[in-house]
Amino acid sequence: MTLQQLSPDGVEGATPVLSIRGLSKTFVSTRALNGVDLDLRAGEIHALVGQNGCGKSTLIKVLAGFHQPDPGVEIRLGGEEVELSSTADAHRAGLRFVHQDLGLVGTLNTVENLMLGRRLTTARGGRIRWDAERSDAERRMKDLGYGFDVARPVAALGAAERTGVAIARALWDWEAARVLVVDEPTASLPREEVAVLFAALQRVRAAGLGVIYVSHRLDEIFAIGDRVTVLRDGVRVGTWDVDAIDQDGLVRSMIGDEKLRPPHDQSVEPTGEVALAVTGLNGTVVEDVDLRVRRGEVVGIAGLTGSGREELLPLIFGVASRTGEVELDGRPVPANPRRAMRAGLALVPADRRGEGAILEMPVRENFGLTDLRRFATRFGFLSRARETKEVTEWIRRLDVRPPLPEALFGALSGGNQQKVVLAKWLRRQPAVLLLDEPSQGVDVGAKAVIHALARQVAADGACVVIASSDDNELCDTCDRVLVMRDGRIVAEVTGSRLTTAELSRLQLGLGATV
Amino acid sequence: MAPTQQAIQLDEPVDQLPEPEPRASGTGSRRLLGKLAPRRISAIYLLGSFIVLFGLLSPDTFLTEVTFTLVFRSGVVTCILALAFLVPLTAGVYDLSIGAVMALGLGIVVYLSLHTDLPILVTALIAIAASALSGAVSGFIVVKLHVDSFIATLGVSQVLAGVLLLMSNNTQLIGDFPEGWGELGRGDFAGVPVVVWMLLLLALVMWYCLEFTAVGRHLLATGGNRDAARLAGVPTERVLFGVFVASGAISGLAGVVFSMQSPVFSSSVGPGYLFPAVAAVFLGASQLSQRPNVWGTLIAYFALAFGIQGLALSASSASVWSQPMFQGVSLIIAVAVASRPVLRKLRASREQAPESVS
């Protein structure tokens, strides 16, 4: 069955292919979705936009059968009411998903990836019909507008091609599929590859499916979308034909009428010397970034996923190879974590569990790792007493719960883990503290402690740089915020202009509207 | 700061707290009880039950000084090899070449005793140095060429096997050692075999380095999470290189001790020692601190050795086949039982990871 054969009935029907009425979802303390209505027509690409935390992800997870909605909702597929109480239900109802991480096996090729998770019709003796599978895979990829070699490992394909494979797999059974949900497909895509992906999505639309397209990049929505629905704080703000709305209108509806930020209560002008100087820094995405941070200053880095924001701090710390210069007080900082640490830098990585600490080690040992020399007595003997004394002191200071040096790091809650990671760096009294997504997966209480600490460290004369996807965090904590887009720093925001609304506009690439 | 949230947070981690660490130096009855928990020292209970069981089955032969001395004396080489395997394992990498490197050490000592007039101690040092060099080669392959340690050391051990065949012409070589050398292998000091003293000395040094020094902490951190260790300033590349050099040198020492006990070198020596050594380390890792550790390794080895010896004595027909079967079965059972709580603990902490919301 090919796409072309299915296309005729892709005319706008009277009944939407997917219709949601009154969708609410309450988590323990927060209401992620509140009475959302959504209609998806067959043969349309329907963009779903909103800021982080607006409820997009929850909505998709409800559709996928991953979250159970609050009672009172009505979800219809092709006019028929369905209950999505499991992922199997969602699949049976014709809902198909391409998630941001795609879920492909990199070492396998396209043919093999398309075979995953589906019952194969094999020849006698369970033999896979490789020739048939291969030509089938080729045809499917061609239907989506791709012409690459399906025998190459998926890891060797371009990002847009990989997304294509994921789409082909999600739509393996075209006949049964009604709705394709694509979540942030372009977040990690170079600009030039976006067009390839769009071509594939247009073919899916032409086949009569409804496509829900989630993206942060607003310009794309105007390029590919037919209609757009905006969510804000779990509520649907509205649905428009893309022709009937412009980018400014869209942004306004996404961020609402946010008030200007109250003047920063700690807005003492940092008068310290420039201590951290980054010049012409290049990485994979990061391109020619200059950065100057004074002592006593808290500088924020904002940017969408893929903008280079998540790469910048590890580059400064020397985690990955880089070109360009990093200097502290005029002295070059080598591109090597150990030497950067010796030079006075400290990095709290974004991936706390993967890079921030060693899960199966107790708090005490994780804490001590950054400087074991101060515990050493004669013959290199590490004094357990000194170790315990110092870690206990920090546990008390940062209110780590439970306050036990021997607790396994992996058994702590996110917030307490982050406090321990911070403590292990703060004990070195770094001259530069780099915080990458410091409050990701952290509870409100710990978040407050972390932000207060960041300010405190700066007040004590260090440079603090916070890279974060949480604009509120940046506005609340930073003296100024640099906005990244496409690997470069494109704007700097300070003072009363430092609002989440302004940051959103700049990250989306709409220029400052004052 | 919402107080309720704090309270909720507090509950979970407290439940999941591990019992007090047994390697804690502190005292107190709770610590002591924790130390005696069967889960943590199952090998000692196992050892005890073997001694009782086989003591009852064959009291005349098993419960004799001869048996005990024999088991300890003949276990020294394997134990040294196990300690050689332990070092890289602590840092999260495998050295499967330990058996071949031991053979290299032995081969060099024997070869030099036949073809040169060097004092035996000098040849022993040369053998250990050459073994360390072989470890350095493995380290280079792993660190600089980014080859997985499993494959790298497997390859190195085959290369060494080739070198040894070349050196020995595929014949059996009998070393020409001074009288005192064999005495070291056979003799006692203070009622305990000299080679056992050597093992204990090595174990003490390693225990000290691994548990009480910065080097040991760096090894553990590298083994726990290489990326996180590197980001915390641990020189992970140097650590990885170093563990292979150390493992090579210790394996070479095992070869030297072997030559004290038996001056015969043939190309079949070596590979057979790999499994018992590896088994002792993994079984030992389920003991005491529940990560690879020196005393757990030794206890585990001797528990197995006494079991094998007891079987051999109580059923004469069991002597040959019982050894590998016994080792295999007990390794699997012990590790399966011991790894469950660790797995559960990690799984629990993983589930607790908050779901990201975007």
PDB file of C-alpha atoms in Angstrom, chain A residues 168-354:
ATOM      1  CA  ALA A 168       8.348   5.524   8.295  1.00  0.00           C
ATOM      2  CA  ARG A 169       8.434   3.187  11.239  1.00  0.00           C
ATOM      3  CA  ALA A 170       5.647   4.983  13.083  1.00  0.00           C
ATOM      4  CA  LEU A 171       3.526   4.790   9.932  1.00  0.00           C
ATOM      5  CA  TRP A 172       4.371   1.218   9.086  1.00  0.00           C
ATOM      6  CA  ASP A 173       0.725   0.294   8.889  1.00  0.00           C
ATOM      7  CA  TRP A 174      -0.545   3.260   6.881  1.00  0.00           C
ATOM      8  CA  GLU A 175      -3.984   1.761   6.647  1.00  0.00           C
ATOM      9  CA  ALA A 176      -4.537   1.845  10.401  1.00  0.00           C
ATOM     10  CA  ALA A 177      -2.806   5.141  11.113  1.00  0.00           C
ATOM     11  CA  ARG A 178      -4.952   8.226  11.444  1.00  0.00           C
ATOM     12  CA  VAL A 179      -2.879  10.704  13.358  1.00  0.00           C
ATOM     13  CA  LEU A 180       0.846  11.294  13.418  1.00  0.00           C
ATOM     14  CA  VAL A 181       2.252  13.282  16.315  1.00  0.00           C
ATOM     15  CA  VAL A 182       5.733  14.680  15.732  1.00  0.00           C
ATOM     16  CA  ASP A 183       7.372  16.091  18.844  1.00  0.00           C
ATOM     17  CA  GLU A 184      10.094  18.692  18.306  1.00  0.00           C
ATOM     18  CA  PRO A 185      11.469  17.006  15.200  1.00  0.00           C
ATOM     19  CA  THR A 186      13.723  19.886  14.262  1.00  0.00           C
ATOM     20  CA  ALA A 187      15.269  20.644  17.635  1.00  0.00           C
ATOM     21  CA  SER A 188      18.533  19.011  16.662  1.00  0.00           C
ATOM     22  CA  LEU A 189      18.247  19.568  12.949  1.00  0.00           C
ATOM     23  CA  PRO A 190      20.519  21.866  10.979  1.00  0.00           C
ATOM     24  CA  ARG A 191      18.497  24.473   9.100  1.00  0.00           C
ATOM     25  CA  GLU A 192      19.238  23.070   5.662  1.00  0.00           C
ATOM     26  CA  GLU A 193      17.871  19.657   6.617  1.00  0.00           C
ATOM     27  CA  VAL A 194      14.573  21.030   7.837  1.00  0.00           C
ATOM     28  CA  ALA A 195      13.304  21.329   4.266  1.00  0.00           C
ATOM     29  CA  VAL A 196      13.860  17.594   3.711  1.00  0.00           C
ATOM     30  CA  LEU A 197      11.794  16.775   6.740  1.00  0.00           C
ATOM     31  CA  PHE A 198       9.050  19.162   5.706  1.00  0.00           C
ATOM     32  CA  ALA A 199       8.789  17.453   2.350  1.00  0.00           C
ATOM     33  CA  ALA A 200       8.264  14.142   4.146  1.00  0.00           C
ATOM     34  CA  LEU A 201       5.591  15.606   6.420  1.00  0.00           C
ATOM     35  CA  GLN A 202       3.781  17.118   3.472  1.00  0.00           C
ATOM     36  CA  ARG A 203       3.579  13.686   1.919  1.00  0.00           C
ATOM     37  CA  VAL A 204       2.125  12.314   5.124  1.00  0.00           C
ATOM     38  CA  ARG A 205      -0.450  15.091   5.052  1.00  0.00           C
ATOM     39  CA  ALA A 206      -1.208  14.349   1.427  1.00  0.00           C
ATOM     40  CA  ALA A 207      -1.938  10.775   2.452  1.00  0.00           C
ATOM     41  CA  GLY A 208      -4.824  12.040   4.502  1.00  0.00           C
ATOM     42  CA  LEU A 209      -3.424  11.745   7.978  1.00  0.00           C
ATOM     43  CA  GLY A 210      -3.767  14.414  10.592  1.00  0.00           C
ATOM     44  CA  VAL A 211      -0.373  15.621  11.766  1.00  0.00           C
ATOM     45  CA  ILE A 212       0.219  17.271  15.119  1.00  0.00           C
ATOM     46  CA  TYR A 213       3.444  19.167  14.933  1.00  0.00           C
ATOM     47  CA  VAL A 214       5.120  20.368  18.103  1.00  0.00           C
ATOM     48  CA  SER A 215       7.938  22.851  17.734  1.00  0.00           C
ATOM     49  CA  HIS A 216       9.626  25.777  19.386  1.00  0.00           C
ATOM     50  CA  ARG A 217      10.668  27.291  16.101  1.00  0.00           C
ATOM     51  CA  LEU A 218       7.865  29.608  15.138  1.00  0.00           C
ATOM     52  CA  ASP A 219       9.114  30.376  11.643  1.00  0.00           C
ATOM     53  CA  GLU A 220       8.673  26.685  10.835  1.00  0.00           C
ATOM     54  CA  ILE A 221       5.071  26.783  11.850  1.00  0.00           C
ATOM     55  CA  PHE A 222       4.390  29.370   9.205  1.00  0.00           C
ATOM     56  CA  ALA A 223       6.360  27.351   6.687  1.00  0.00           C
ATOM     57  CA  ILE A 224       4.615  24.027   7.199  1.00  0.00           C
ATOM     58  CA  GLY A 225       1.580  24.422   9.428  1.00  0.00           C
ATOM     59  CA  ASP A 226      -2.024  24.748   8.293  1.00  0.00           C
ATOM     60  CA  ARG A 227      -3.414  25.710  11.665  1.00  0.00           C
ATOM     61  CA  VAL A 228      -1.855  26.437  14.996  1.00  0.00           C
ATOM     62  CA  THR A 229      -3.051  25.936  18.552  1.00  0.00           C
ATOM     63  CA  VAL A 230      -1.443  27.818  21.406  1.00  0.00           C
ATOM     64  CA  LEU A 231      -1.351  26.495  24.942  1.00  0.00           C
ATOM     65  CA  ARG A 232      -0.471  28.572  27.955  1.00  0.00           C
ATOM     66  CA  ASP A 233      -0.401  27.312  31.530  1.00  0.00           C
ATOM     67  CA  GLY A 234      -2.434  24.255  30.599  1.00  0.00           C
ATOM     68  CA  VAL A 235      -5.181  26.247  28.890  1.00  0.00           C
ATOM     69  CA  ARG A 236      -5.838  26.543  25.181  1.00  0.00           C
ATOM     70  CA  VAL A 237      -5.423  30.195  24.245  1.00  0.00           C
ATOM     71  CA  GLY A 238      -6.791  29.698  20.758  1.00  0.00           C
ATOM     72  CA  THR A 239      -6.567  28.018  17.365  1.00  0.00           C
ATOM     73  CA  TRP A 240      -5.887  29.948  14.182  1.00  0.00           C
ATOM     74  CA  ASP A 241      -5.247  29.367  10.518  1.00  0.00           C
ATOM     75  CA  VAL A 242      -1.592  30.257  10.108  1.00  0.00           C
ATOM     76  CA  ASP A 243      -2.563  32.839   7.494  1.00  0.00           C
ATOM     77  CA  ALA A 244      -4.707  34.586  10.048  1.00  0.00           C
ATOM     78  CA  ILE A 245      -1.990  35.242  12.571  1.00  0.00           C
ATOM     79  CA  ASP A 246       1.552  36.633  12.499  1.00  0.00           C
ATOM     80  CA  GLN A 247       4.565  35.795  14.617  1.00  0.00           C
ATOM     81  CA  ASP A 248       4.073  38.686  17.001  1.00  0.00           C
ATOM     82  CA  GLY A 249       0.511  37.683  17.627  1.00  0.00           C
ATOM     83  CA  LEU A 250       1.549  34.128  18.196  1.00  0.00           C
ATOM     84  CA  VAL A 251       4.250  35.113  20.661  1.00  0.00           C
ATOM     85  CA  ARG A 252       1.869  37.416  22.496  1.00  0.00           C
ATOM     86  CA  SER A 253      -0.626  34.629  22.912  1.00  0.00           C
ATOM     87  CA  MET A 254       2.112  32.262  24.069  1.00  0.00           C
ATOM     88  CA  ILE A 255       3.510  34.506  26.763  1.00  0.00           C
ATOM     89  CA  GLY A 256       0.430  36.467  27.705  1.00  0.00           C
ATOM     90  CA  ASP A 257       0.511  39.884  29.291  1.00  0.00           C
ATOM     91  CA  GLU A 258       3.469  39.436  31.494  1.00  0.00           C
ATOM     92  CA  LYS A 259       4.330  42.338  33.642  1.00  0.00           C
ATOM     93  CA  LEU A 260       7.764  43.825  33.648  1.00  0.00           C
ATOM     94  CA  ARG A 261       9.972  42.266  36.189  1.00  0.00           C
ATOM     95  CA  PRO A 262      10.149  44.165  39.458  1.00  0.00           C
ATOM     96  CA  PRO A 263      13.481  45.893  39.805  1.00  0.00           C
ATOM     97  CA  HIS A 264      16.142  43.481  40.921  1.00  0.00           C
ATOM     98  CA  ASP A 265      16.516  43.871  44.655  1.00  0.00           C
ATOM     99  CA  GLN A 266      20.160  42.980  44.415  1.00  0.00           C
ATOM    100  CA  SER A 267      20.860  45.031  41.349  1.00  0.00           C
ATOM    101  CA  VAL A 268      24.108  46.349  42.645  1.00  0.00           C
ATOM    102  CA  GLU A 269      26.169  47.197  39.604  1.00  0.00           C
ATOM    103  CA  PRO A 270      28.946  44.634  39.500  1.00  0.00           C
ATOM    104  CA  THR A 271      32.034  46.750  39.562  1.00  0.00           C
ATOM    105  CA  GLY A 272      34.560  43.919  39.745  1.00  0.00           C
ATOM    106  CA  GLU A 273      37.197  43.284  37.162  1.00  0.00           C
ATOM    107  CA  VAL A 274      36.472  41.049  34.220  1.00  0.00           C
ATOM    108  CA  ALA A 275      37.786  37.715  35.449  1.00  0.00           C
ATOM    109  CA  LEU A 276      36.464  35.195  32.950  1.00  0.00           C
ATOM    110  CA  ALA A 277      37.137  36.046  29.332  1.00  0.00           C
ATOM    111  CA  VAL A 278      36.037  33.739  26.548  1.00  0.00           C
ATOM    112  CA  THR A 279      37.078  34.718  23.037  1.00  0.00           C
ATOM    113  CA  GLY A 280      36.140  33.181  19.705  1.00  0.00           C
ATOM    114  CA  LEU A 281      34.897  29.926  21.214  1.00  0.00           C
ATOM    115  CA  ASN A 282      33.830  27.220  18.762  1.00  0.00           C
ATOM    116  CA  GLY A 283      32.358  23.794  19.362  1.00  0.00           C
ATOM    117  CA  THR A 284      29.946  21.580  17.445  1.00  0.00           C
ATOM    118  CA  VAL A 285      27.103  24.088  17.452  1.00  0.00           C
ATOM    119  CA  VAL A 286      28.675  26.966  19.350  1.00  0.00           C
ATOM    120  CA  GLU A 287      30.180  29.419  16.927  1.00  0.00           C
ATOM    121  CA  ASP A 288      32.484  32.304  17.652  1.00  0.00           C
ATOM    122  CA  VAL A 289      31.199  33.070  21.117  1.00  0.00           C
ATOM    123  CA  ASP A 290      32.696  35.890  23.168  1.00  0.00           C
ATOM    124  CA  LEU A 291      31.874  36.171  26.836  1.00  0.00           C
ATOM    125  CA  ARG A 292      33.120  38.483  29.571  1.00  0.00           C
ATOM    126  CA  VAL A 293      32.139  37.936  33.175  1.00  0.00           C
ATOM    127  CA  ARG A 294      33.063  40.242  36.040  1.00  0.00           C
ATOM    128  CA  ARG A 295      33.655  39.197  39.572  1.00  0.00           C
ATOM    129  CA  GLY A 296      30.464  39.400  41.554  1.00  0.00           C
ATOM    130  CA  GLU A 297      28.293  38.929  38.504  1.00  0.00           C
ATOM    131  CA  VAL A 298      25.698  36.255  37.757  1.00  0.00           C
ATOM    132  CA  VAL A 299      25.359  35.883  33.996  1.00  0.00           C
ATOM    133  CA  GLY A 300      22.631  33.786  32.409  1.00  0.00           C
ATOM    134  CA  ILE A 301      22.692  31.945  29.109  1.00  0.00           C
ATOM    135  CA  ALA A 302      19.315  31.460  27.447  1.00  0.00           C
ATOM    136  CA  GLY A 303      18.519  29.621  24.259  1.00  0.00           C
ATOM    137  CA  LEU A 304      16.314  26.933  22.820  1.00  0.00           C
ATOM    138  CA  THR A 305      17.451  23.343  22.638  1.00  0.00           C
ATOM    139  CA  GLY A 306      19.910  23.163  19.776  1.00  0.00           C
ATOM    140  CA  SER A 307      20.906  26.817  20.040  1.00  0.00           C
ATOM    141  CA  GLY A 308      24.282  25.981  21.570  1.00  0.00           C
ATOM    142  CA  ARG A 309      23.120  26.859  25.070  1.00  0.00           C
ATOM    143  CA  GLU A 310      23.575  23.304  26.291  1.00  0.00           C
ATOM    144  CA  GLU A 311      27.051  23.053  24.793  1.00  0.00           C
ATOM    145  CA  LEU A 312      28.549  26.313  25.999  1.00  0.00           C
ATOM    146  CA  LEU A 313      29.441  25.609  29.635  1.00  0.00           C
ATOM    147  CA  PRO A 314      30.957  22.157  29.032  1.00  0.00           C
ATOM    148  CA  LEU A 315      33.072  23.763  26.309  1.00  0.00           C
ATOM    149  CA  ILE A 316      34.347  26.419  28.690  1.00  0.00           C
ATOM    150  CA  PHE A 317      35.234  23.719  31.204  1.00  0.00           C
ATOM    151  CA  GLY A 318      37.053  21.752  28.503  1.00  0.00           C
ATOM    152  CA  VAL A 319      34.842  18.687  28.476  1.00  0.00           C
ATOM    153  CA  ALA A 320      34.782  18.472  24.683  1.00  0.00           C
ATOM    154  CA  SER A 321      37.380  19.676  22.219  1.00  0.00           C
ATOM    155  CA  ARG A 322      37.122  23.315  21.287  1.00  0.00           C
ATOM    156  CA  THR A 323      38.870  26.130  19.530  1.00  0.00           C
ATOM    157  CA  GLY A 324      39.116  29.645  20.849  1.00  0.00           C
ATOM    158  CA  GLU A 325      40.414  31.025  24.101  1.00  0.00           C
ATOM    159  CA  VAL A 326      39.260  30.838  27.677  1.00  0.00           C
ATOM    160  CA  GLU A 327      41.107  33.026  30.143  1.00  0.00           C
ATOM    161  CA  LEU A 328      40.790  33.533  33.845  1.00  0.00           C
ATOM    162  CA  ASP A 329      42.416  36.694  35.198  1.00  0.00           C
ATOM    163  CA  GLY A 330      44.457  36.906  32.019  1.00  0.00           C
ATOM    164  CA  ARG A 331      45.828  33.387  32.292  1.00  0.00           C
ATOM    165  CA  PRO A 332      44.745  30.815  29.711  1.00  0.00           C
ATOM    166  CA  VAL A 333      42.550  27.971  30.985  1.00  0.00           C
ATOM    167  CA  PRO A 334      43.502  24.641  29.359  1.00  0.00           C
ATOM    168  CA  ALA A 335      40.823  22.639  27.561  1.00  0.00           C
ATOM    169  CA  ASN A 336      40.839  19.815  30.092  1.00  0.00           C
ATOM    170  CA  PRO A 337      38.479  19.422  33.039  1.00  0.00           C
ATOM    171  CA  ARG A 338      41.193  18.591  35.545  1.00  0.00           C
ATOM    172  CA  ARG A 339      43.345  21.547  34.603  1.00  0.00           C
ATOM    173  CA  ALA A 340      40.367  23.859  34.296  1.00  0.00           C
ATOM    174  CA  MET A 341      39.422  22.833  37.808  1.00  0.00           C
ATOM    175  CA  ARG A 342      42.937  23.585  39.024  1.00  0.00           C
ATOM    176  CA  ALA A 343      42.750  26.971  37.328  1.00  0.00           C
ATOM    177  CA  GLY A 344      39.703  27.784  39.455  1.00  0.00           C
ATOM    178  CA  LEU A 345      36.739  26.719  37.336  1.00  0.00           C
ATOM    179  CA  ALA A 346      33.885  24.534  38.499  1.00  0.00           C
ATOM    180  CA  LEU A 347      31.120  22.946  36.425  1.00  0.00           C
ATOM    181  CA  VAL A 348      27.841  21.585  37.712  1.00  0.00           C
ATOM    182  CA  PRO A 349      26.788  19.561  34.671  1.00  0.00           C
ATOM    183  CA  ALA A 350      23.263  19.383  33.324  1.00  0.00           C
ATOM    184  CA  ASP A 351      23.173  15.583  33.387  1.00  0.00           C
ATOM    185  CA  ARG A 352      23.451  15.142  37.114  1.00  0.00           C
ATOM    186  CA  ARG A 353      23.072  11.391  37.209  1.00  0.00           C
ATOM    187  CA  GLY A 354      25.262  10.729  34.213  1.00  0.00           C
TER     188      GLY A 354
END
